[in-house]
Structure formats: structure tokens, C-alpha cells
Amino acid sequence: MASLNVGNLGEYLREQRRNAQLSLRQLADAAGVSNPYLSQIERGLRKPSAEVLQQVAKALRISAETLYVRAGILDEKERDELETRAVILADPSINERQKQVLLQIYESFRKENGFETSSYAEPYADASSYEAADEDTDTVEGPRTADGGDAKQSPSG
């Protein structure tokens, strides 16, 4: 069988497996793939799907994005952008609203600097649709006018 252009991936997987002190059979079991299939991936004879790479990455406790880059599924720039987003989304010290605002600001800076907005950012692409206010405040806002100002209320209501 001719070797595909995934030797770099196979060598990397073998190195990660050995660093984790796992046998081929142990990793195959943990990842839910067959032992012969994993062996062929390590030898560069098979190109695994993104799903299989994700399972293997989880079993090895490494970044799936790194495996995607090595397999040619994802390019380096996309990986860096995904990892930046993942770090923001995983941060337990900020709330969901703050994460959304931070991702919007990140996208606006990327756009301003001439980088394309990735398809991964679409839920957060329009920064103007969110306010940067912290949702944990206890302030209660009254009615607003069309221009965003406070509407006058009569003392009775």
C-alpha cells in the first residue's frame, strides 16, 4: 500500500502515544477505533477522518486542532484562531455575555487589520448588536426612547 501524505501525522501520533505511555491497543480502545486501523494511521497508510482524529486526541488528552493541522484538514492560521476562541470560551472567570463581547472585539480587530472573518466567528460577527455592559449588575433600566435615551415617566406610572 502506498504511503499517503500523512506520515507526519502518524509519527506525531506515535510520539504522543509513547509519551502518554500507552500501547497501540490501549489507545485504540480508548479512542474507539480498531487496533489495525490505528496502526495504519501511525504508519502513514491511512488518512483518518476529523471524527477519528477528535477521538484519538481526546484519548491522548491533546488538542484535536493540532491533529487536524498535521492531517491537512485545517491550516495553521485557522488553528490559531480556533485556539484563541477556545481559550476565551473556556475561561470560567468571565460570563457568557462577556465572552461574546470579547469574541466580537477580537473579530473586529482582525477585520480592521485586514484578516478575513472566519466562518467559526459568525455567531459573534456583528459586534454592534451587543452592548459591552456586564450583565451581572443590579441596575434596572426604565423605558427608552427610539434614540436610546431615557423616556420620561409620569410620577403615577
CSV table of N, CA and C in Angstrom, one decimal:
chain,number,residue,atom,x,y,z
A,1,MET,N,0.8,-1.2,0.0
A,1,MET,CA,0.0,0.0,0.0
A,1,MET,C,0.9,1.2,0.0
A,2,ALA,N,0.6,2.2,-0.9
A,2,ALA,CA,1.4,3.4,-1.0
A,2,ALA,C,1.2,4.3,0.2
A,3,SER,N,2.2,5.0,0.7
A,3,SER,CA,2.1,5.9,1.8
A,3,SER,C,1.4,7.2,1.4
A,4,LEU,N,0.4,7.6,2.1
A,4,LEU,CA,-0.2,8.9,1.8
A,4,LEU,C,0.6,10.0,2.5
A,5,ASN,N,0.2,11.3,2.3
A,5,ASN,CA,0.9,12.4,2.8
A,5,ASN,C,0.5,12.6,4.3
A,6,VAL,N,0.5,11.6,5.1
A,6,VAL,CA,0.1,11.7,6.5
A,6,VAL,C,1.1,11.1,7.4
A,7,GLY,N,2.4,10.9,6.9
A,7,GLY,CA,3.4,10.4,7.7
A,7,GLY,C,3.7,11.2,8.9
A,8,ASN,N,3.7,12.5,8.7
A,8,ASN,CA,4.0,13.5,9.8
A,8,ASN,C,2.9,13.3,10.9
A,9,LEU,N,1.7,13.1,10.5
A,9,LEU,CA,0.6,12.8,11.5
A,9,LEU,C,0.9,11.5,12.2
A,10,GLY,N,1.2,10.5,11.5
A,10,GLY,CA,1.4,9.2,12.1
A,10,GLY,C,2.6,9.2,13.1
A,11,GLU,N,3.7,9.8,12.6
A,11,GLU,CA,4.9,9.9,13.5
A,11,GLU,C,4.5,10.7,14.8
A,12,TYR,N,3.8,11.8,14.6
A,12,TYR,CA,3.4,12.6,15.7
A,12,TYR,C,2.5,11.8,16.7
A,13,LEU,N,1.5,11.1,16.1
A,13,LEU,CA,0.6,10.3,17.0
A,13,LEU,C,1.4,9.2,17.8
A,14,ARG,N,2.3,8.6,17.1
A,14,ARG,CA,3.1,7.5,17.8
A,14,ARG,C,3.9,8.2,18.9
A,15,GLU,N,4.5,9.3,18.7
A,15,GLU,CA,5.3,10.0,19.7
A,15,GLU,C,4.4,10.4,20.9
A,16,GLN,N,3.2,10.9,20.6
A,16,GLN,CA,2.2,11.3,21.6
A,16,GLN,C,1.8,10.1,22.4
A,17,ARG,N,1.5,9.0,21.7
A,17,ARG,CA,1.1,7.7,22.4
A,17,ARG,C,2.2,7.2,23.3
A,18,ARG,N,3.4,7.3,22.8
A,18,ARG,CA,4.5,6.8,23.7
A,18,ARG,C,4.7,7.7,24.9
A,19,ASN,N,4.6,9.0,24.7
A,19,ASN,CA,4.7,10.0,25.8
A,19,ASN,C,3.6,9.7,26.8
A,20,ALA,N,2.5,9.3,26.4
A,20,ALA,CA,1.4,9.0,27.3
A,20,ALA,C,1.5,7.6,27.9
A,21,GLN,N,2.5,6.9,27.5
A,21,GLN,CA,2.8,5.5,28.0
A,21,GLN,C,1.6,4.6,27.7
A,22,LEU,N,1.1,4.7,26.5
A,22,LEU,CA,0.0,3.8,26.1
A,22,LEU,C,0.5,2.9,25.0
A,23,SER,N,0.0,1.6,25.0
A,23,SER,CA,0.3,0.7,23.9
A,23,SER,C,-0.7,1.1,22.8
A,24,LEU,N,-0.4,0.6,21.6
A,24,LEU,CA,-1.3,0.8,20.5
A,24,LEU,C,-2.7,0.3,20.8
A,25,ARG,N,-2.8,-0.9,21.4
A,25,ARG,CA,-4.1,-1.4,21.7
A,25,ARG,C,-4.8,-0.6,22.7
A,26,GLN,N,-4.1,-0.1,23.7
A,26,GLN,CA,-4.8,0.8,24.8
A,26,GLN,C,-5.3,2.1,24.1
A,27,LEU,N,-4.5,2.7,23.3
A,27,LEU,CA,-5.0,3.9,22.6
A,27,LEU,C,-6.2,3.6,21.7
A,28,ALA,N,-6.1,2.5,21.0
A,28,ALA,CA,-7.2,2.1,20.1
A,28,ALA,C,-8.5,1.9,20.9
A,29,ASP,N,-8.4,1.2,22.0
A,29,ASP,CA,-9.6,1.0,22.8
A,29,ASP,C,-10.1,2.3,23.4
A,30,ALA,N,-9.2,3.2,23.9
A,30,ALA,CA,-9.7,4.5,24.5
A,30,ALA,C,-10.3,5.4,23.4
A,31,ALA,N,-9.8,5.3,22.2
A,31,ALA,CA,-10.3,6.1,21.1
A,31,ALA,C,-11.5,5.5,20.4
A,32,GLY,N,-11.8,4.3,20.6
A,32,GLY,CA,-12.9,3.6,20.0
A,32,GLY,C,-12.6,3.3,18.5
A,33,VAL,N,-11.4,3.0,18.2
A,33,VAL,CA,-11.0,2.6,16.8
A,33,VAL,C,-10.3,1.2,16.9
A,34,SER,N,-10.2,0.6,15.7
A,34,SER,CA,-9.6,-0.8,15.8
A,34,SER,C,-8.1,-0.6,15.9
A,35,ASN,N,-7.5,-1.6,16.5
A,35,ASN,CA,-6.0,-1.6,16.6
A,35,ASN,C,-5.3,-1.6,15.2
A,36,PRO,N,-5.7,-2.4,14.2
A,36,PRO,CA,-5.1,-2.4,12.9
A,36,PRO,C,-5.2,-1.0,12.2
A,37,TYR,N,-6.4,-0.4,12.4
A,37,TYR,CA,-6.7,0.9,11.8
A,37,TYR,C,-5.7,2.0,12.3
A,38,LEU,N,-5.6,2.0,13.7
A,38,LEU,CA,-4.7,2.9,14.3
A,38,LEU,C,-3.3,2.7,13.9
A,39,SER,N,-2.9,1.4,13.8
A,39,SER,CA,-1.5,1.1,13.3
A,39,SER,C,-1.3,1.6,11.9
A,40,GLN,N,-2.3,1.5,11.1
A,40,GLN,CA,-2.1,2.0,9.7
A,40,GLN,C,-2.0,3.5,9.7
A,41,ILE,N,-2.7,4.2,10.6
A,41,ILE,CA,-2.6,5.7,10.7
A,41,ILE,C,-1.2,6.1,11.1
A,42,GLU,N,-0.7,5.4,12.1
A,42,GLU,CA,0.6,5.7,12.6
A,42,GLU,C,1.7,5.4,11.6
A,43,ARG,N,1.5,4.5,10.7
A,43,ARG,CA,2.5,4.2,9.7
A,43,ARG,C,2.3,5.0,8.4
A,44,GLY,N,1.3,5.9,8.4
A,44,GLY,CA,1.0,6.8,7.3
A,44,GLY,C,0.3,6.1,6.1
A,45,LEU,N,-0.4,5.0,6.4
A,45,LEU,CA,-1.0,4.3,5.3
A,45,LEU,C,-2.5,4.6,5.2
A,46,ARG,N,-3.1,5.2,6.2
A,46,ARG,CA,-4.5,5.7,6.2
A,46,ARG,C,-4.6,7.1,6.6
A,47,LYS,N,-5.5,7.8,6.0
A,47,LYS,CA,-5.8,9.2,6.4
A,47,LYS,C,-7.1,9.2,7.2
A,48,PRO,N,-7.1,9.4,8.5
A,48,PRO,CA,-8.3,9.3,9.3
A,48,PRO,C,-9.2,10.5,9.1
A,49,SER,N,-10.5,10.3,9.4
A,49,SER,CA,-11.4,11.4,9.4
A,49,SER,C,-11.2,12.4,10.5
A,50,ALA,N,-11.8,13.6,10.5
A,50,ALA,CA,-11.8,14.5,11.6
A,50,ALA,C,-12.4,13.9,12.8
A,51,GLU,N,-13.4,13.1,12.7
A,51,GLU,CA,-14.1,12.5,13.8
A,51,GLU,C,-13.1,11.5,14.5
A,52,VAL,N,-12.4,10.7,13.8
A,52,VAL,CA,-11.4,9.8,14.3
A,52,VAL,C,-10.3,10.5,15.0
A,53,LEU,N,-9.8,11.6,14.4
A,53,LEU,CA,-8.8,12.4,15.0
A,53,LEU,C,-9.2,13.0,16.3
A,54,GLN,N,-10.5,13.4,16.3
A,54,GLN,CA,-11.0,14.0,17.6
A,54,GLN,C,-11.0,13.0,18.7
A,55,GLN,N,-11.4,11.8,18.4
A,55,GLN,CA,-11.5,10.7,19.3
A,55,GLN,C,-10.1,10.3,19.9
A,56,VAL,N,-9.1,10.3,18.9
A,56,VAL,CA,-7.7,10.0,19.3
A,56,VAL,C,-7.2,11.1,20.2
A,57,ALA,N,-7.4,12.3,19.8
A,57,ALA,CA,-7.0,13.5,20.5
A,57,ALA,C,-7.5,13.5,22.0
A,58,LYS,N,-8.8,13.1,22.1
A,58,LYS,CA,-9.4,13.1,23.4
A,58,LYS,C,-8.8,12.0,24.2
A,59,ALA,N,-8.5,10.8,23.6
A,59,ALA,CA,-7.9,9.7,24.3
A,59,ALA,C,-6.5,10.1,24.8
A,60,LEU,N,-5.8,10.9,24.0
A,60,LEU,CA,-4.4,11.3,24.3
A,60,LEU,C,-4.3,12.6,25.1
A,61,ARG,N,-5.5,13.2,25.3
A,61,ARG,CA,-5.6,14.5,26.0
A,61,ARG,C,-4.7,15.6,25.4
A,62,ILE,N,-4.9,15.7,24.1
A,62,ILE,CA,-4.1,16.7,23.3
A,62,ILE,C,-5.2,17.4,22.5
A,63,SER,N,-4.7,18.5,21.8
A,63,SER,CA,-5.6,19.4,21.0
A,63,SER,C,-6.0,18.7,19.7
A,64,ALA,N,-7.2,18.6,19.4
A,64,ALA,CA,-7.7,18.0,18.2
A,64,ALA,C,-7.3,18.9,17.0
A,65,GLU,N,-7.2,20.2,17.2
A,65,GLU,CA,-6.8,21.1,16.2
A,65,GLU,C,-5.4,20.8,15.7
A,66,THR,N,-4.5,20.5,16.6
A,66,THR,CA,-3.2,20.2,16.2
A,66,THR,C,-3.1,19.0,15.3
A,67,LEU,N,-3.9,18.0,15.6
A,67,LEU,CA,-4.0,16.8,14.7
A,67,LEU,C,-4.6,17.2,13.4
A,68,TYR,N,-5.6,18.1,13.4
A,68,TYR,CA,-6.2,18.5,12.1
A,68,TYR,C,-5.2,19.2,11.2
A,69,VAL,N,-4.3,20.0,11.8
A,69,VAL,CA,-3.3,20.7,11.0
A,69,VAL,C,-2.3,19.7,10.5
A,70,ARG,N,-1.9,18.7,11.3
A,70,ARG,CA,-1.0,17.7,10.8
A,70,ARG,C,-1.6,16.8,9.7
A,71,ALA,N,-2.9,16.6,9.8
A,71,ALA,CA,-3.5,15.8,8.8
A,71,ALA,C,-3.9,16.6,7.5
A,72,GLY,N,-3.7,17.9,7.5
A,72,GLY,CA,-4.1,18.7,6.4
A,72,GLY,C,-5.5,19.1,6.3
A,73,ILE,N,-6.3,18.9,7.4
A,73,ILE,CA,-7.7,19.2,7.4
A,73,ILE,C,-7.9,20.7,7.7
A,74,LEU,N,-6.9,21.3,8.5
A,74,LEU,CA,-7.0,22.7,9.0
A,74,LEU,C,-5.7,23.3,8.7
A,75,ASP,N,-5.7,24.6,8.3
A,75,ASP,CA,-4.4,25.2,8.2
A,75,ASP,C,-4.0,25.9,9.5
A,76,GLU,N,-2.7,26.2,9.6
A,76,GLU,CA,-2.1,26.8,10.8
A,76,GLU,C,-2.9,28.0,11.3
A,77,LYS,N,-3.2,28.9,10.4
A,77,LYS,CA,-3.9,30.2,10.8
A,77,LYS,C,-5.2,29.9,11.4
A,78,GLU,N,-6.0,29.0,10.8
A,78,GLU,CA,-7.3,28.6,11.3
A,78,GLU,C,-7.2,28.0,12.7
A,79,ARG,N,-6.1,27.2,12.9
A,79,ARG,CA,-5.9,26.5,14.2
A,79,ARG,C,-5.7,27.6,15.3
A,80,ASP,N,-4.8,28.5,15.0
A,80,ASP,CA,-4.5,29.6,15.9
A,80,ASP,C,-5.8,30.4,16.3
A,81,GLU,N,-6.6,30.7,15.3
A,81,GLU,CA,-7.8,31.4,15.5
A,81,GLU,C,-8.8,30.6,16.4
A,82,LEU,N,-8.9,29.3,16.1
A,82,LEU,CA,-9.8,28.4,16.8
A,82,LEU,C,-9.3,28.3,18.3
A,83,GLU,N,-8.0,28.2,18.5
A,83,GLU,CA,-7.5,28.0,19.8
A,83,GLU,C,-7.7,29.3,20.6
A,84,THR,N,-7.6,30.4,20.0
A,84,THR,CA,-7.9,31.7,20.7
A,84,THR,C,-9.3,31.7,21.1
A,85,ARG,N,-10.2,31.4,20.2
A,85,ARG,CA,-11.6,31.3,20.6
A,85,ARG,C,-11.9,30.3,21.7
A,86,ALA,N,-11.3,29.1,21.6
A,86,ALA,CA,-11.5,28.1,22.6
A,86,ALA,C,-11.1,28.5,24.0
A,87,VAL,N,-9.9,29.3,24.1
A,87,VAL,CA,-9.5,29.8,25.4
A,87,VAL,C,-10.4,30.8,25.9
A,88,ILE,N,-10.9,31.7,25.1
A,88,ILE,CA,-11.9,32.6,25.6
A,88,ILE,C,-13.2,31.9,26.1
A,89,LEU,N,-13.7,31.0,25.3
A,89,LEU,CA,-14.9,30.3,25.6
A,89,LEU,C,-14.8,29.4,26.9
A,90,ALA,N,-13.6,29.0,27.1
A,90,ALA,CA,-13.4,28.1,28.3
A,90,ALA,C,-13.0,28.8,29.6
A,91,ASP,N,-12.8,30.1,29.5
A,91,ASP,CA,-12.4,30.9,30.7
A,91,ASP,C,-13.6,31.0,31.7
A,92,PRO,N,-13.4,30.4,32.9
A,92,PRO,CA,-14.5,30.4,33.9
A,92,PRO,C,-14.7,31.7,34.6
A,93,SER,N,-13.7,32.6,34.5
A,93,SER,CA,-13.7,33.8,35.2
A,93,SER,C,-14.6,34.9,34.6
A,94,ILE,N,-15.1,34.7,33.3
A,94,ILE,CA,-16.0,35.6,32.7
A,94,ILE,C,-17.3,34.9,32.3
A,95,ASN,N,-18.4,35.7,32.3
A,95,ASN,CA,-19.7,35.1,32.0
A,95,ASN,C,-19.9,35.0,30.5
A,96,GLU,N,-21.0,34.4,30.1
A,96,GLU,CA,-21.2,34.2,28.6
A,96,GLU,C,-21.3,35.4,27.9
A,97,ARG,N,-22.0,36.4,28.4
A,97,ARG,CA,-22.1,37.7,27.7
A,97,ARG,C,-20.8,38.4,27.5
A,98,GLN,N,-19.9,38.3,28.5
A,98,GLN,CA,-18.6,38.9,28.4
A,98,GLN,C,-17.8,38.1,27.3
A,99,LYS,N,-17.9,36.8,27.3
A,99,LYS,CA,-17.2,36.0,26.3
A,99,LYS,C,-17.7,36.4,24.9
A,100,GLN,N,-19.0,36.6,24.7
A,100,GLN,CA,-19.5,37.0,23.4
A,100,GLN,C,-18.9,38.4,23.0
A,101,VAL,N,-18.9,39.3,23.9
A,101,VAL,CA,-18.4,40.6,23.6
A,101,VAL,C,-16.9,40.6,23.3
A,102,LEU,N,-16.1,39.8,24.0
A,102,LEU,CA,-14.7,39.7,23.8
A,102,LEU,C,-14.4,39.1,22.4
A,103,LEU,N,-15.2,38.1,22.0
A,103,LEU,CA,-15.0,37.5,20.7
A,103,LEU,C,-15.4,38.5,19.6
A,104,GLN,N,-16.4,39.3,19.8
A,104,GLN,CA,-16.8,40.3,18.9
A,104,GLN,C,-15.6,41.3,18.7
A,105,ILE,N,-15.1,41.7,19.8
A,105,ILE,CA,-14.0,42.7,19.7
A,105,ILE,C,-12.8,42.1,19.0
A,106,TYR,N,-12.5,40.8,19.3
A,106,TYR,CA,-11.4,40.1,18.6
A,106,TYR,C,-11.6,40.1,17.1
A,107,GLU,N,-12.8,39.8,16.7
A,107,GLU,CA,-13.2,39.7,15.3
A,107,GLU,C,-13.1,41.1,14.7
A,108,SER,N,-13.5,42.2,15.4
A,108,SER,CA,-13.4,43.5,14.8
A,108,SER,C,-12.0,43.9,14.6
A,109,PHE,N,-11.1,43.6,15.5
A,109,PHE,CA,-9.7,43.9,15.4
A,109,PHE,C,-9.1,43.1,14.2
A,110,ARG,N,-9.4,41.9,14.1
A,110,ARG,CA,-8.9,41.1,13.0
A,110,ARG,C,-9.4,41.7,11.6
A,111,LYS,N,-10.6,42.1,11.6
A,111,LYS,CA,-11.2,42.7,10.3
A,111,LYS,C,-10.5,44.0,10.0
A,112,GLU,N,-10.3,44.8,11.1
A,112,GLU,CA,-9.6,46.1,10.9
A,112,GLU,C,-8.2,45.9,10.4
A,113,ASN,N,-7.5,44.8,10.8
A,113,ASN,CA,-6.2,44.6,10.4
A,113,ASN,C,-6.0,43.8,9.1
A,114,GLY,N,-7.2,43.6,8.4
A,114,GLY,CA,-7.1,43.0,7.1
A,114,GLY,C,-7.3,41.5,7.1
A,115,PHE,N,-7.6,40.9,8.2
A,115,PHE,CA,-7.9,39.4,8.2
A,115,PHE,C,-9.3,39.2,7.9
A,116,GLU,N,-9.6,38.1,7.2
A,116,GLU,CA,-11.0,37.7,7.0
A,116,GLU,C,-11.6,37.2,8.2
A,117,THR,N,-12.9,37.5,8.4
A,117,THR,CA,-13.6,36.9,9.5
A,117,THR,C,-13.9,35.4,9.1
A,118,SER,N,-13.5,34.5,10.0
A,118,SER,CA,-13.7,33.1,9.7
A,118,SER,C,-15.1,32.7,9.9
A,119,SER,N,-15.5,31.6,9.3
A,119,SER,CA,-16.8,31.1,9.4
A,119,SER,C,-17.1,30.6,10.9
A,120,TYR,N,-16.1,30.4,11.7
A,120,TYR,CA,-16.3,30.0,13.0
A,120,TYR,C,-16.8,31.1,13.9
A,121,ALA,N,-16.6,32.4,13.4
A,121,ALA,CA,-17.0,33.5,14.2
A,121,ALA,C,-18.4,34.1,13.9
A,122,GLU,N,-19.1,33.5,13.0
A,122,GLU,CA,-20.3,34.1,12.6
A,122,GLU,C,-21.3,34.4,13.7
A,123,PRO,N,-21.5,33.5,14.7
A,123,PRO,CA,-22.4,33.9,15.8
A,123,PRO,C,-22.0,35.2,16.5
A,124,TYR,N,-20.8,35.6,16.4
A,124,TYR,CA,-20.3,36.8,17.1
A,124,TYR,C,-19.9,37.9,16.1
A,125,ALA,N,-20.2,37.8,14.9
A,125,ALA,CA,-19.6,38.6,13.9
A,125,ALA,C,-20.0,40.1,13.9
A,126,ASP,N,-21.2,40.4,14.4
A,126,ASP,CA,-21.7,41.7,14.4
A,126,ASP,C,-21.6,42.3,15.8
A,127,ALA,N,-20.5,42.9,16.1
A,127,ALA,CA,-20.2,43.5,17.4
A,127,ALA,C,-21.2,44.6,17.8
A,128,SER,N,-21.7,45.3,16.9
A,128,SER,CA,-22.6,46.4,17.2
A,128,SER,C,-24.0,45.9,17.8
A,129,SER,N,-24.3,44.6,17.7
A,129,SER,CA,-25.6,44.1,18.2
A,129,SER,C,-25.5,43.8,19.6
A,130,TYR,N,-24.4,43.9,20.3
A,130,TYR,CA,-24.3,43.6,21.7
A,130,TYR,C,-23.8,44.8,22.4
A,131,GLU,N,-24.2,45.0,23.7
A,131,GLU,CA,-23.7,46.1,24.5
A,131,GLU,C,-22.6,45.5,25.3
A,132,ALA,N,-21.6,46.3,25.6
A,132,ALA,CA,-20.4,45.8,26.4
A,132,ALA,C,-20.7,45.9,27.9
A,133,ALA,N,-21.9,46.1,28.3
A,133,ALA,CA,-22.2,46.2,29.8
A,133,ALA,C,-22.2,44.8,30.4
A,134,ASP,N,-21.8,44.7,31.6
A,134,ASP,CA,-21.8,43.5,32.4
A,134,ASP,C,-23.2,43.1,32.8
A,135,GLU,N,-23.6,41.9,32.5
A,135,GLU,CA,-24.9,41.5,32.8
A,135,GLU,C,-25.1,41.2,34.3
A,136,ASP,N,-24.0,41.2,35.1
A,136,ASP,CA,-24.1,40.9,36.5
A,136,ASP,C,-24.5,42.1,37.4
A,137,THR,N,-24.7,43.2,36.8
A,137,THR,CA,-25.1,44.4,37.5
A,137,THR,C,-26.5,44.3,38.0
A,138,ASP,N,-26.8,45.1,39.0
A,138,ASP,CA,-28.2,45.0,39.6
A,138,ASP,C,-29.0,46.2,39.2
A,139,THR,N,-28.6,47.0,38.1
A,139,THR,CA,-29.3,48.1,37.7
A,139,THR,C,-30.6,47.7,36.9
A,140,VAL,N,-31.6,48.5,37.1
A,140,VAL,CA,-32.8,48.3,36.4
A,140,VAL,C,-33.1,49.4,35.5
A,141,GLU,N,-33.2,49.2,34.2
A,141,GLU,CA,-33.4,50.3,33.2
A,141,GLU,C,-34.8,50.5,33.0
A,142,GLY,N,-35.2,51.8,32.9
A,142,GLY,CA,-36.6,52.1,32.5
A,142,GLY,C,-36.8,52.1,31.0
A,143,PRO,N,-37.9,52.6,30.6
A,143,PRO,CA,-38.2,52.7,29.2
A,143,PRO,C,-37.2,53.6,28.4
A,144,ARG,N,-37.0,53.3,27.2
A,144,ARG,CA,-36.0,54.0,26.4
A,144,ARG,C,-36.8,54.7,25.2
A,145,THR,N,-36.2,55.8,24.7
A,145,THR,CA,-36.7,56.4,23.5
A,145,THR,C,-36.1,55.8,22.3
A,146,ALA,N,-36.5,56.1,21.1
A,146,ALA,CA,-36.0,55.5,19.9
A,146,ALA,C,-34.5,55.7,19.7
A,147,ASP,N,-34.0,56.9,20.3
A,147,ASP,CA,-32.6,57.2,20.1
A,147,ASP,C,-31.8,56.6,21.3
A,148,GLY,N,-32.4,55.8,22.2
A,148,GLY,CA,-31.7,55.2,23.2
A,148,GLY,C,-31.6,56.0,24.5
A,149,GLY,N,-32.2,57.2,24.6
A,149,GLY,CA,-32.3,58.0,25.8
A,149,GLY,C,-33.3,57.5,26.8
A,150,ASP,N,-33.3,57.9,28.0
A,150,ASP,CA,-34.3,57.6,29.0
A,150,ASP,C,-35.6,58.3,28.7
A,151,ALA,N,-36.7,57.5,28.7
A,151,ALA,CA,-38.0,58.0,28.4
A,151,ALA,C,-38.5,58.6,29.8
A,152,LYS,N,-39.2,59.8,29.7
A,152,LYS,CA,-39.7,60.4,30.9
A,152,LYS,C,-40.9,59.6,31.3
A,153,GLN,N,-41.0,59.4,32.6
A,153,GLN,CA,-42.2,58.7,33.2
A,153,GLN,C,-42.9,59.7,34.1
A,154,SER,N,-44.2,59.6,34.0
A,154,SER,CA,-45.0,60.4,34.9
A,154,SER,C,-44.9,59.8,36.3
A,155,PRO,N,-45.1,60.6,37.4
A,155,PRO,CA,-45.0,60.1,38.7
A,155,PRO,C,-46.0,59.0,39.0
A,156,SER,N,-47.1,59.0,38.3
A,156,SER,CA,-48.1,58.0,38.6
A,156,SER,C,-47.8,56.6,38.0
A,157,GLY,N,-46.8,56.5,37.1
A,157,GLY,CA,-46.7,55.3,36.5
A,157,GLY,C,-45.4,55.0,36.0
